[in-house]
Short mmCIF file of C-alpha atoms in Angstrom, two decimals:
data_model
loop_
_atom_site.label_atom_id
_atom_site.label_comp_id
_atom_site.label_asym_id
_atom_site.label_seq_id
_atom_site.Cartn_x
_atom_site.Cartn_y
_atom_site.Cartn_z
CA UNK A 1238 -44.40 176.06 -107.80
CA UNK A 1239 -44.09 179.77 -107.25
CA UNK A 1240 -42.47 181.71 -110.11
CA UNK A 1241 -43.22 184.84 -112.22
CA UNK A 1242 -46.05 185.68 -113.86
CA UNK A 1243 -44.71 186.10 -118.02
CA UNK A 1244 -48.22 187.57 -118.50
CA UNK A 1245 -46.64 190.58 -116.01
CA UNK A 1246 -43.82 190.61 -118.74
CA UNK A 1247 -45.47 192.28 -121.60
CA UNK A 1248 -44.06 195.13 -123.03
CA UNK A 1249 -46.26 197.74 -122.50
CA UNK A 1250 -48.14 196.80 -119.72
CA UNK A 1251 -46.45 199.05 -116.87
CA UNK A 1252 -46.72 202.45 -119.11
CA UNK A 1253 -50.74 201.41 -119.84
CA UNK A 1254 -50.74 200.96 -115.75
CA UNK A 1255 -49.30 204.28 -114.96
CA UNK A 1256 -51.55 205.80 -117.82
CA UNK A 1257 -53.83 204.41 -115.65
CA UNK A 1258 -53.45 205.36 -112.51
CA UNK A 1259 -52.53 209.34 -113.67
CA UNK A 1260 -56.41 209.96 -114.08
CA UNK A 1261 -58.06 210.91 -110.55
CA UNK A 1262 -60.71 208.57 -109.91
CA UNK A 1263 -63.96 209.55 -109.65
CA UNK A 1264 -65.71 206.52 -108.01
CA UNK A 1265 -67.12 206.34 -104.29
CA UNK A 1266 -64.69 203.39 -103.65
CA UNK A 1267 -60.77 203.43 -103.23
CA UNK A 1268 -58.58 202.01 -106.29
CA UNK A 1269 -55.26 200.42 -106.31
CA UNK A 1270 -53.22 199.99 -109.56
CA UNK A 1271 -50.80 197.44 -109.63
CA UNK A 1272 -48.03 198.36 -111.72
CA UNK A 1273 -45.70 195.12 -112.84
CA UNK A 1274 -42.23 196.62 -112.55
CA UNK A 1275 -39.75 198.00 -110.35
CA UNK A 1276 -39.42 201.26 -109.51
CA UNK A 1277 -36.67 203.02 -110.32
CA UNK A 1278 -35.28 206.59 -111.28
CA UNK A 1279 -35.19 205.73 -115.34
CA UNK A 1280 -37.43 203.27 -117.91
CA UNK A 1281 -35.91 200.42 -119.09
CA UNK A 1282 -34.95 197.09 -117.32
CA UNK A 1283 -32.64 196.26 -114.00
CA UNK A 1284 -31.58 193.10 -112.68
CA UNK A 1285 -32.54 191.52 -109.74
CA UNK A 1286 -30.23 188.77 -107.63
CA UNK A 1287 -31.53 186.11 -105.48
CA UNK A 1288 -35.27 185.73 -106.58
CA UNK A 1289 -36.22 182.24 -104.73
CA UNK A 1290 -39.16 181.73 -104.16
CA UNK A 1291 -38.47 182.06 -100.57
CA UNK A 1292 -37.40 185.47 -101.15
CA UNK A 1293 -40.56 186.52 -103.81
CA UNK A 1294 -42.77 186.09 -100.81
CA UNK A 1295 -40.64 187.78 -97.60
CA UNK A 1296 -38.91 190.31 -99.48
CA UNK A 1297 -35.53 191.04 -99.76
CA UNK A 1298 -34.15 190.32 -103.25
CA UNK A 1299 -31.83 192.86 -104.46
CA UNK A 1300 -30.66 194.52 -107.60
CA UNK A 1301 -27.95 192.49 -109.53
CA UNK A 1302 -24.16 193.66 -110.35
CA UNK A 1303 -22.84 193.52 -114.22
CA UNK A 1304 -24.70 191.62 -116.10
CA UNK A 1305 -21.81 189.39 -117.32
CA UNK A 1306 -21.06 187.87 -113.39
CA UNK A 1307 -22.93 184.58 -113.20
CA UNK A 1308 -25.08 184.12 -110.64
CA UNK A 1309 -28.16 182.11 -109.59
CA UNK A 1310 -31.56 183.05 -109.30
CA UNK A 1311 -31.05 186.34 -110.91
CA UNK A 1312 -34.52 187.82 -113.43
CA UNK A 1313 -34.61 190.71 -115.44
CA UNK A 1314 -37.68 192.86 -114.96
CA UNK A 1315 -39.25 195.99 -116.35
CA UNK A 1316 -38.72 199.35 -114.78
CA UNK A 1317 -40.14 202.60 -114.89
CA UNK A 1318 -39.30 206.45 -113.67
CA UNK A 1319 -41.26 206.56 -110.94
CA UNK A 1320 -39.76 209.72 -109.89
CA UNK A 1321 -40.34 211.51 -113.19
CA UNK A 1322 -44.31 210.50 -112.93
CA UNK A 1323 -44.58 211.79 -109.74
CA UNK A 1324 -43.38 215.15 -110.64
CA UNK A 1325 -45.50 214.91 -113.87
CA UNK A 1326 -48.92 214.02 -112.31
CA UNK A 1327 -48.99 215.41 -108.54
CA UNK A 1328 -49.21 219.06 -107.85
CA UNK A 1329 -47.26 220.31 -104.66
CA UNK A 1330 -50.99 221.06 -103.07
CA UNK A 1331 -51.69 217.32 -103.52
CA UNK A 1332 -51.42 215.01 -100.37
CA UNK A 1333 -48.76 212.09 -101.80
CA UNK A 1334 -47.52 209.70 -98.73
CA UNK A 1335 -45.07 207.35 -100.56
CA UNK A 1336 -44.04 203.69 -99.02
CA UNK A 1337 -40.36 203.20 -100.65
CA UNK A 1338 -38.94 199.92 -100.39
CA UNK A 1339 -37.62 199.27 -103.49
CA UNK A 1340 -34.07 197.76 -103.16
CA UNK A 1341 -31.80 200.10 -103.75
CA UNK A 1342 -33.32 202.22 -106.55
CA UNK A 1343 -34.19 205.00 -103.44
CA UNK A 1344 -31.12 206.60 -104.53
CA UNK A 1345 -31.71 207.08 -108.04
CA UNK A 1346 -35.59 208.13 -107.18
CA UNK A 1347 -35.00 210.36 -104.51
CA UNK A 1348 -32.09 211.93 -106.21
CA UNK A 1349 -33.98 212.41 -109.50
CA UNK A 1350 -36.81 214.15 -107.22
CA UNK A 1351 -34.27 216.47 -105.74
CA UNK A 1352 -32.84 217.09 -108.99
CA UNK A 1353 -36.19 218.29 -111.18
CA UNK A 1354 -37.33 219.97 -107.99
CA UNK A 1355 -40.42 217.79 -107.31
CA UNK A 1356 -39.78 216.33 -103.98
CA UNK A 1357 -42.15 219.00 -102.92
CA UNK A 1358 -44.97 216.83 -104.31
CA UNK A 1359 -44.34 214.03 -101.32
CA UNK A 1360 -45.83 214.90 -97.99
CA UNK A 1361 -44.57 211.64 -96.14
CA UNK A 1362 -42.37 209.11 -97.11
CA UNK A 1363 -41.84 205.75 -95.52
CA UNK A 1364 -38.34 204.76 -96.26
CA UNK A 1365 -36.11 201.76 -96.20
CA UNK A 1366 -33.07 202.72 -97.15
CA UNK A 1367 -30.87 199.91 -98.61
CA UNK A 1368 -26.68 199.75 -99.05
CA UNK A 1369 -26.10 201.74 -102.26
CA UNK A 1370 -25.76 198.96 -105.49
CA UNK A 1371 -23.75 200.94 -107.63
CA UNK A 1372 -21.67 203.64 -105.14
CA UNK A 1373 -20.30 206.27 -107.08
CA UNK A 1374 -16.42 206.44 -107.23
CA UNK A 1375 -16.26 210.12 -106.83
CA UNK A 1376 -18.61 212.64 -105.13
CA UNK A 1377 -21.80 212.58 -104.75
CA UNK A 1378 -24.31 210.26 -102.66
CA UNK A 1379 -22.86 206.75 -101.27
CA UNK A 1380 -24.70 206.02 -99.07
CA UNK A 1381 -27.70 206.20 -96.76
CA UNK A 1382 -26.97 208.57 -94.38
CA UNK A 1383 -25.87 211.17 -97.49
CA UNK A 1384 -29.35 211.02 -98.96
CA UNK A 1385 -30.93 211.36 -96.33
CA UNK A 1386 -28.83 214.76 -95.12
CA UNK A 1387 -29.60 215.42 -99.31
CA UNK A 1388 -33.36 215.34 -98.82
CA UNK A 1389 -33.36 217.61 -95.38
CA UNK A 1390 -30.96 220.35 -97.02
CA UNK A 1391 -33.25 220.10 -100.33
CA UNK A 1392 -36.38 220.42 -97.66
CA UNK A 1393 -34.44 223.25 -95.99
CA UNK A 1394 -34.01 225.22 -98.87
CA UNK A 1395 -37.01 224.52 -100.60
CA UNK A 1396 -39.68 225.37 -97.49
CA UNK A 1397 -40.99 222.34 -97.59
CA UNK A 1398 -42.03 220.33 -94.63
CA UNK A 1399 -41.32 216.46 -95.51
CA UNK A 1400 -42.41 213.73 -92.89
CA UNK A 1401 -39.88 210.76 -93.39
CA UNK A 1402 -40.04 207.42 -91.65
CA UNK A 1403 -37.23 205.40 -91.51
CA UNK A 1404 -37.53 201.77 -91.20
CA UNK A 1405 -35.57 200.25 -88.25
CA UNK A 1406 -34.95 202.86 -86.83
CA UNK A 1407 -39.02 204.62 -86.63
CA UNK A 1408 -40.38 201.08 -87.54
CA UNK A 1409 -39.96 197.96 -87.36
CA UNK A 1410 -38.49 196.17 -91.00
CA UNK A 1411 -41.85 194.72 -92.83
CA UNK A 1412 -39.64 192.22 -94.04
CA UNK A 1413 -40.20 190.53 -90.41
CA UNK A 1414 -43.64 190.75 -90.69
CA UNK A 1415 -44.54 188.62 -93.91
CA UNK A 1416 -43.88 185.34 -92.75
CA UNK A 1417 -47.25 183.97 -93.52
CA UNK A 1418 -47.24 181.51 -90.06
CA UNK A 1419 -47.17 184.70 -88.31
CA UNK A 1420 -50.49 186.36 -89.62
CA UNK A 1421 -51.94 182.35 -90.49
CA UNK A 1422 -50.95 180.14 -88.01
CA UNK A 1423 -53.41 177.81 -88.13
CA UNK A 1424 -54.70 178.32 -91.39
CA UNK A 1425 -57.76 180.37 -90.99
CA UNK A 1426 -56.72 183.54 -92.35
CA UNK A 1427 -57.44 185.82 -89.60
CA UNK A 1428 -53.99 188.15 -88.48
CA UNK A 1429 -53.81 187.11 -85.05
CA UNK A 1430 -53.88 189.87 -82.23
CA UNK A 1431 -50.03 188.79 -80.94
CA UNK A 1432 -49.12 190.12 -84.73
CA UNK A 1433 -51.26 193.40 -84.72
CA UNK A 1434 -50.24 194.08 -80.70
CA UNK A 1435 -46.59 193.86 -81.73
CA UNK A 1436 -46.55 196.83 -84.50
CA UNK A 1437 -43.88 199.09 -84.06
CA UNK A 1438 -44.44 202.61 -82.69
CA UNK A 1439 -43.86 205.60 -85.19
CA UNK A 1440 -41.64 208.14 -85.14
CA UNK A 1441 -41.39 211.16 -87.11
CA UNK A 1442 -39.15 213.29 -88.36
CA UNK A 1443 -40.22 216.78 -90.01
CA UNK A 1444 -37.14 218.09 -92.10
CA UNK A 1445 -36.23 221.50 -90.94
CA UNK A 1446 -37.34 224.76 -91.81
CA UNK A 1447 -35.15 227.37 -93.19
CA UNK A 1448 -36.47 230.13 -91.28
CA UNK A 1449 -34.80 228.29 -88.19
CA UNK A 1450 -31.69 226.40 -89.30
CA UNK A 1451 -33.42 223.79 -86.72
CA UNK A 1452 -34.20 220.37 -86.68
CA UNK A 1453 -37.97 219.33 -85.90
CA UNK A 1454 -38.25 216.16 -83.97
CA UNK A 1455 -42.23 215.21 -83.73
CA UNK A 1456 -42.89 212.16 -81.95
CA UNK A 1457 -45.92 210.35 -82.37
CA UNK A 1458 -46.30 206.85 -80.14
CA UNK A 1459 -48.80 203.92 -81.41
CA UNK A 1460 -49.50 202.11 -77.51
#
């Protein structure tokens, strides 16, 4: 049976990750650290709705309402200010490419980057943006085409040139692509060519510069 991990549960574990993963490695071989919780523009916890087991391994779960409406399927996880560490442990002479698809909590990240002033330390973001979870009832952002016209006049003002992929619209949604059968189909664990051949070109868009007042299309095709 497929469920969570409690051992991924214990308090402390994500901030000894991140403590982790803010010292630059020095060995000859890459390093990955896996940090168990969700990212998000604040610590604490968030809810999550619709966590089947179906969903745990295509993707797709999304960030509960209130917690007092009953619902199935719904888990409670850790989460951590992603957006705060970045500005905290990147310099804007680093080279940070950031894959965000988090559910959601691109809002409160993004906006919190914008905010402090450290979206300058993210040279390309990959971005699937989600329908807003908790819309404000005034101003401010609602939705996804509002943050994204937030991060281009932030770019604009800022001089900074920000590469930003947008899924389904520069590439094709992962969520497609993490159907086991279609990487495994007969079991030998070897991603067959029909999978790889079908990637999605890329296209990308450079924010604009202020000098200009333009928009800077770049398009780069995968054949």
């Amino acid at each position: 049976t497929l469920k969570p991990e409690p051992a991924l549960l214990v308090s402390g574990l994500a901030q000894e990750r991140l403590l982790e993963a803010q010292f630059p490695y020095r060995g000859t071989r890459p390093r990955f650290t896996f940090v168990p919780a969700a990212a998000h523009g604040e610590d604490g916890h968030i809810n999550f709705d619709d966590v089947r087991p179906e969903q745990m391994i295509r993707g797709g779960a999304h960030p509960g309402a209130e917690a007092s409406r009953k619902v199935r399927h719904r888990m409670r996880v850790p989460a951590v200010d992603v957006a705060s560490w970045i500005g905290a442990n990147f310099r804007p002479t680093d080279i940070v490419i950031a894959k965000m698809d988090i559910e959601g909590s691109e809002y409160n990240v993004l906006e919190k980057l914008v905010a402090q002033g450290t979206l300058d330390r993210v040279d390309l973001l990959q971005l699937e943006c989600h329908i807003h979870p908790n819309p404000p009832t005034g101003g401010g952002v609602r939705n996804c085409a509002q943050l994204i016209q937030k991060v281009k006049r932030w770019c604009a003002d800022n001089h900074h040139q920000l590469a930003v992929l947008l899924e389904n619209q520069a590439t094709k949604g992962y969520d497609s692509l993490s159907t086991p059968a279609d990487y495994f189909p007969f079991g030998d664990f070897v991603p067959t060519m029909t999978a790889v051949a079908e990637r999605p070109v890329l296209t990308r868009y450079t924010c604009p510069t202020a000098e200009s007042g333009k928009t800077q299309n770049i398009i780069t095709r995968r054949q």
